[in-house]
Amino acid sequence: MTDLRDVLRVRPGDTRLADVDPRSTPGLPEGRAGKHAKQWSRDEVAAISQELAAYQEKLFASAKEGATTKRVLLLLQAMDCGGKDGTVRAVTQGLSPAGIKAVSFGPPTDEERSHDFLWRIRRALPGAGYVGVFNRSHYEDVLVVRVHNLVGEDVWSQRYDLINEFEAEQAADGLTIVKVMLHISRAEQKERLLARLDDPTKHWKYNPGDLTERSLWDEYQQAYEDALNRCSTAAAPWYVVPADRKWYRNWAVATLLRHAFADIDPQYPQPDFDVAAERAKLLEAD
Ligand code: ADP
């Protein structure tokens, strides 16, 4: 079976977003794109999520005794309506909330702004044994910040190297980072924005500022392309997941996570007590 990571990984210098069709389904098992694709994906993602839950428990257990620094971070970036929330819901459905640390990043607060851009990120990283989810991330500091000139080019252009150093340092300290860009088309974004406007229960998700961001589509695509190409490293590769089809998107991200956990292969720790003796004591007592 092909490793989906090889199919979706960004090869530095090589990736042009315009060449990735957001409706495509790369790496999908043979014969799965047909009319039962949605149901197949729902079942498959639920099954993968159960596997992730089993891995999560072992990871958590192995960190309990301080025996490991291992931890996992799913980092999601996307244009508005790219499906970050839906993806998180789907892939974490079977996991224990107690072992997940999910964080969303909005515009920095005054306090956050008074520190360097990685300060709030470091504080939000999952501890040993945890699975972290970043809804947006330090990449906003080379995306929205660049597109809106919130700092000068002399500042943001230095950040790619700083990000690479930071991620390499974290990877060396036990963090497996799965960085995913959910890649939607401009036409799909329009459909999804319209759907939000047409549904009163979705109005809370709509922000008139979304249209300003949409008008800067090309600038964002360029900023994404640079971030992907400059920050897809061996320690922390980027994956571009075509995301117009939600069923493919969920399957792809769940599968990437499964591969990450399989590499870690967490194990339950050995008990530091004599199991047989404890059992005998328990049976002897009332
Ligand atoms: P989402 O769109 O992810 O569901 P919000 O509607 O709260 O969540 O949007 C978060 C906003 O915060 C986005 O517009 C994003 O560009 C902005 N943001 C995140 N990080 C930064 C940053 N470092 N600097 C400026 N704006 C940021």
Coordinates of C-alpha atoms and ligand atoms in Angstrom, one line a residue:
M1 CA 0.0 0.0 0.0
T2 CA 1.4 3.5 -0.8
D3 CA 2.1 5.7 2.1
L4 CA -0.1 8.7 1.8
R5 CA 2.6 10.8 3.3
D6 CA 4.7 10.3 0.1
V7 CA 1.8 11.3 -2.0
L8 CA 0.8 14.5 -0.2
R9 CA 4.2 15.7 1.2
V10 CA 5.5 19.1 0.0
R11 CA 8.8 18.8 -1.6
P12 CA 10.6 22.0 -0.9
G13 CA 10.9 24.4 -3.8
D14 CA 8.7 22.2 -5.9
T15 CA 5.1 22.8 -4.9
R16 CA 2.8 25.1 -6.8
L17 CA -0.7 25.3 -5.3
A18 CA -2.2 26.0 -8.7
D19 CA -1.0 22.6 -9.8
V20 CA -2.9 20.8 -7.0
D21 CA -6.6 20.3 -7.9
P22 CA -8.6 20.9 -4.8
R23 CA -11.2 18.4 -6.0
S24 CA -8.7 15.6 -6.6
T25 CA -8.3 12.6 -4.4
P26 CA -4.7 11.5 -4.5
G27 CA -3.7 8.3 -2.8
L28 CA -7.3 7.1 -2.4
P29 CA -7.5 3.3 -2.5
E30 CA -8.6 1.9 -5.8
G31 CA -12.4 2.0 -6.5
R32 CA -13.3 4.3 -3.6
A33 CA -14.2 7.5 -5.4
G34 CA -17.5 6.2 -6.7
K35 CA -21.1 6.9 -5.5
H36 CA -20.6 5.3 -2.1
A37 CA -17.5 7.4 -1.3
K38 CA -19.1 9.4 1.4
Q39 CA -20.4 6.4 3.3
W40 CA -17.1 4.6 2.8
S41 CA -15.2 7.6 4.2
R42 CA -17.5 7.9 7.2
D43 CA -17.0 4.3 8.1
E44 CA -13.3 4.4 7.4
V45 CA -12.6 7.6 9.3
A46 CA -14.6 6.2 12.3
A47 CA -12.5 3.0 12.2
I48 CA -9.2 5.0 11.9
S49 CA -10.3 7.2 14.8
Q50 CA -10.7 4.1 16.9
E51 CA -7.1 3.1 16.0
L52 CA -6.0 6.6 16.9
A53 CA -7.7 6.4 20.2
A54 CA -5.8 3.2 21.0
Y55 CA -2.5 4.8 20.1
Q56 CA -3.5 7.9 22.1
E57 CA -4.1 5.8 25.3
K58 CA -0.7 4.1 24.9
L59 CA 1.0 7.4 24.3
F60 CA -0.7 8.9 27.4
A61 CA 0.1 5.9 29.5
S62 CA 3.8 5.8 28.4
A63 CA 4.2 9.5 29.4
K64 CA 2.6 9.0 32.8
E65 CA 5.8 7.8 34.4
G66 CA 7.8 10.5 32.8
A67 CA 9.3 7.8 30.5
T68 CA 8.8 9.7 27.3
T69 CA 8.7 13.2 25.9
K70 CA 6.7 12.0 22.9
R71 CA 3.7 14.0 21.8
V72 CA 1.8 14.7 18.6
L73 CA 0.6 17.9 17.1
L74 CA -1.9 18.2 14.2
L75 CA -1.5 21.7 12.8
L76 CA -4.2 22.9 10.4
Q77 CA -4.0 25.9 8.1
A78 CA -6.6 26.8 5.5
M79 CA -8.3 29.7 3.7
D80 CA -11.6 30.7 5.3
C81 CA -14.2 27.8 4.9
G82 CA -11.3 25.4 4.3
G83 CA -12.9 23.0 6.8
K84 CA -10.5 23.0 9.8
D85 CA -13.3 22.6 12.4
G86 CA -15.0 19.8 10.5
T87 CA -11.7 18.0 10.0
V88 CA -10.9 18.2 13.7
R89 CA -14.4 16.9 14.6
A90 CA -14.0 13.9 12.2
V91 CA -10.5 12.8 13.0
T92 CA -10.7 13.2 16.8
Q93 CA -14.2 11.7 17.2
G94 CA -13.0 8.6 19.0
L95 CA -10.2 10.2 21.0
S96 CA -10.4 10.9 24.7
P97 CA -10.9 14.7 25.2
A98 CA -8.8 14.4 28.3
G99 CA -5.7 13.6 26.2
I100 CA -6.3 16.3 23.6
K101 CA -5.1 19.8 23.8
A102 CA -6.9 21.8 21.1
V103 CA -6.0 25.5 20.6
S104 CA -7.2 28.1 18.1
F105 CA -5.1 31.1 17.3
G106 CA -6.8 34.5 16.6
P107 CA -5.2 37.9 16.3
P108 CA -2.6 38.2 19.1
T109 CA -3.6 39.9 22.4
D110 CA -1.7 42.8 23.7
E111 CA 0.3 40.5 25.9
E112 CA 1.1 38.1 23.1
R113 CA 2.1 41.0 20.9
S114 CA 4.6 42.1 23.5
H115 CA 6.6 38.8 23.0
D116 CA 8.1 37.2 20.0
F117 CA 5.7 35.5 17.6
L118 CA 6.5 32.0 18.9
W119 CA 5.9 32.8 22.5
R120 CA 2.2 31.9 22.5
I121 CA 2.9 28.9 20.3
R122 CA 5.4 27.4 22.8
R123 CA 2.9 27.8 25.6
A124 CA 0.2 26.0 23.7
L125 CA 2.2 23.0 22.7
P126 CA 1.0 19.6 23.9
G127 CA 2.9 18.1 26.9
A128 CA 4.4 14.6 26.9
G129 CA 1.7 12.0 26.1
Y130 CA -0.8 14.5 24.7
V131 CA -2.2 15.1 21.3
G132 CA -2.3 18.7 20.3
V133 CA -4.5 20.3 17.7
F134 CA -3.7 23.8 16.3
N135 CA -6.5 25.5 14.5
R136 CA -4.2 28.1 12.8
S137 CA -0.7 28.5 14.1
H138 CA 2.6 30.4 13.9
Y139 CA 2.1 30.2 10.1
E140 CA -0.4 33.1 10.4
D141 CA 2.7 35.2 11.1
V142 CA 3.9 34.6 7.5
L143 CA 0.4 34.5 6.0
V144 CA -2.2 37.1 7.3
V145 CA 0.7 39.2 8.7
R146 CA 2.5 39.2 5.3
V147 CA -0.6 39.8 3.2
H148 CA -1.8 42.7 5.3
N149 CA 1.7 44.1 5.9
L150 CA 1.2 43.9 9.7
V151 CA 5.0 44.0 10.0
G152 CA 7.6 44.9 7.4
E153 CA 9.1 42.4 5.0
D154 CA 12.4 42.6 6.8
V155 CA 10.6 41.1 9.8
W156 CA 8.3 38.4 8.2
S157 CA 11.0 37.2 5.8
Q158 CA 13.2 36.2 8.7
R159 CA 10.4 34.0 10.2
Y160 CA 10.7 31.1 7.9
D161 CA 14.1 30.2 9.2
L162 CA 13.0 30.9 12.8
I163 CA 10.0 28.6 12.3
N164 CA 12.2 25.8 10.9
E165 CA 14.6 26.1 13.8
F166 CA 11.7 26.1 16.3
E167 CA 10.1 23.0 14.8
A168 CA 13.4 21.1 14.5
E169 CA 14.1 21.8 18.2
Q170 CA 10.6 20.6 19.2
A171 CA 10.9 17.5 16.9
A172 CA 14.2 16.7 18.6
D173 CA 12.3 16.9 21.9
G174 CA 9.8 14.3 21.0
L175 CA 7.1 16.3 19.1
T176 CA 5.7 14.7 16.0
I177 CA 4.2 17.5 13.9
V178 CA 1.7 16.8 11.2
K179 CA 1.3 20.0 9.3
V180 CA -1.7 20.1 7.0
M181 CA -2.9 22.7 4.6
L182 CA -6.5 22.1 3.6
H183 CA -6.5 23.3 0.0
I184 CA -9.9 24.5 -1.2
S185 CA -10.8 26.2 -4.5
R186 CA -12.0 29.8 -4.8
A187 CA -15.3 28.5 -6.2
E188 CA -15.8 26.1 -3.3
Q189 CA -15.1 28.9 -0.8
K190 CA -17.8 31.0 -2.5
E191 CA -20.3 28.1 -2.2
R192 CA -19.5 27.6 1.5
L193 CA -19.7 31.3 2.3
L194 CA -23.1 31.4 0.5
A195 CA -24.2 28.4 2.5
R196 CA -23.3 30.2 5.7
L197 CA -25.3 33.3 4.7
D198 CA -28.3 31.2 3.7
D199 CA -28.5 29.3 7.0
P200 CA -29.3 31.4 10.1
T201 CA -27.7 28.8 12.3
K202 CA -24.4 29.4 10.5
H203 CA -24.4 33.2 10.6
W204 CA -22.2 33.2 13.7
K205 CA -19.5 31.6 11.5
Y206 CA -19.7 34.5 9.0
N207 CA -17.7 37.6 9.3
P208 CA -18.0 40.5 6.7
G209 CA -14.2 40.7 6.8
D210 CA -14.2 37.3 5.1
L211 CA -14.9 39.0 1.8
T212 CA -11.9 41.3 2.2
E213 CA -9.8 38.2 2.7
R214 CA -11.4 36.6 -0.3
S215 CA -10.4 39.5 -2.4
L216 CA -6.8 38.9 -1.5
W217 CA -7.0 35.3 -2.6
D218 CA -4.0 35.4 -4.9
E219 CA -1.8 37.1 -2.3
Y220 CA -2.7 34.4 0.2
Q221 CA -2.0 31.6 -2.3
Q222 CA 1.4 33.1 -2.9
A223 CA 2.1 33.4 0.9
Y224 CA 0.9 29.8 1.4
E225 CA 3.1 28.6 -1.4
D226 CA 6.2 30.3 0.1
A227 CA 5.4 29.0 3.6
L228 CA 4.9 25.4 2.3
N229 CA 8.1 25.4 0.2
R230 CA 10.3 27.1 2.7
C231 CA 9.1 25.2 5.8
S232 CA 8.5 21.7 4.6
T233 CA 11.5 20.1 6.4
A234 CA 12.5 16.5 7.2
A235 CA 11.7 17.2 10.9
A236 CA 8.3 18.7 10.1
P237 CA 7.0 18.2 6.6
W238 CA 4.0 20.0 5.1
Y239 CA 1.1 18.1 3.5
V240 CA -1.3 19.7 1.1
V241 CA -4.7 17.9 1.3
P242 CA -7.1 18.7 -1.5
A243 CA -10.2 19.7 0.5
D244 CA -13.1 20.5 -1.8
R245 CA -14.4 17.0 -1.1
K246 CA -14.9 16.8 2.6
W247 CA -15.1 13.0 2.6
Y248 CA -11.6 12.8 1.0
R249 CA -10.2 15.5 3.3
N250 CA -11.3 13.7 6.4
W251 CA -9.9 10.3 5.2
A252 CA -6.6 11.9 4.2
V253 CA -6.0 13.7 7.5
A254 CA -7.0 10.7 9.6
T255 CA -4.7 8.6 7.5
L256 CA -1.8 11.0 7.9
L257 CA -2.3 10.9 11.7
R258 CA -2.4 7.1 11.7
H259 CA 0.9 7.0 9.9
A260 CA 2.4 9.4 12.4
F261 CA 1.3 7.3 15.4
A262 CA 2.4 4.0 13.7
D263 CA 5.9 5.5 13.5
I264 CA 5.8 6.4 17.1
D265 CA 4.4 3.0 18.0
P266 CA 3.7 3.9 21.7
Q267 CA 3.7 1.0 24.1
Y268 CA 2.0 0.6 27.5
P269 CA 4.6 1.0 30.2
Q270 CA 5.8 -2.0 32.2
P271 CA 4.2 -1.9 35.7
D272 CA 6.7 -0.9 38.4
F273 CA 5.0 -3.3 40.9
D274 CA 4.7 -7.1 41.1
V275 CA 1.4 -7.9 39.4
A276 CA 1.1 -11.4 40.8
A277 CA 1.9 -10.3 44.3
E278 CA -0.7 -7.5 44.1
R279 CA -3.3 -10.0 42.8
A280 CA -2.6 -12.5 45.6
K281 CA -2.9 -9.7 48.2
L282 CA -6.2 -8.5 46.7
L283 CA -7.6 -12.1 46.7
E284 CA -6.5 -12.6 50.3
A285 CA -8.1 -9.4 51.6
D286 CA -11.9 -8.9 51.8
Ligands
ADP1 P1 -11.4 30.7 12.2 O1 -11.6 31.6 11.0 O2 -10.1 30.0 12.3 O3 -12.6 29.8 12.5 P2 -11.7 33.2 13.6 O4 -12.9 33.6 12.7 O5 -11.7 33.6 15.0 O6 -11.4 31.7 13.5 O7 -10.4 33.9 12.9 C1 -9.2 34.0 13.4 C2 -8.5 35.2 12.8 O8 -7.3 35.4 13.5 C3 -8.2 35.0 11.4 O9 -8.7 36.1 10.6 C4 -6.7 35.0 11.4 O10 -6.1 35.5 10.2 C5 -6.4 35.9 12.6 N1 -5.0 35.6 13.1 C6 -4.5 34.5 13.6 N2 -3.2 34.6 13.9 C7 -2.9 35.9 13.7 C8 -1.7 36.6 13.8 N3 -0.6 36.1 14.3 N4 -1.7 37.9 13.5 C9 -2.9 38.5 13.0 N5 -4.0 37.8 12.8 C10 -4.0 36.5 13.2

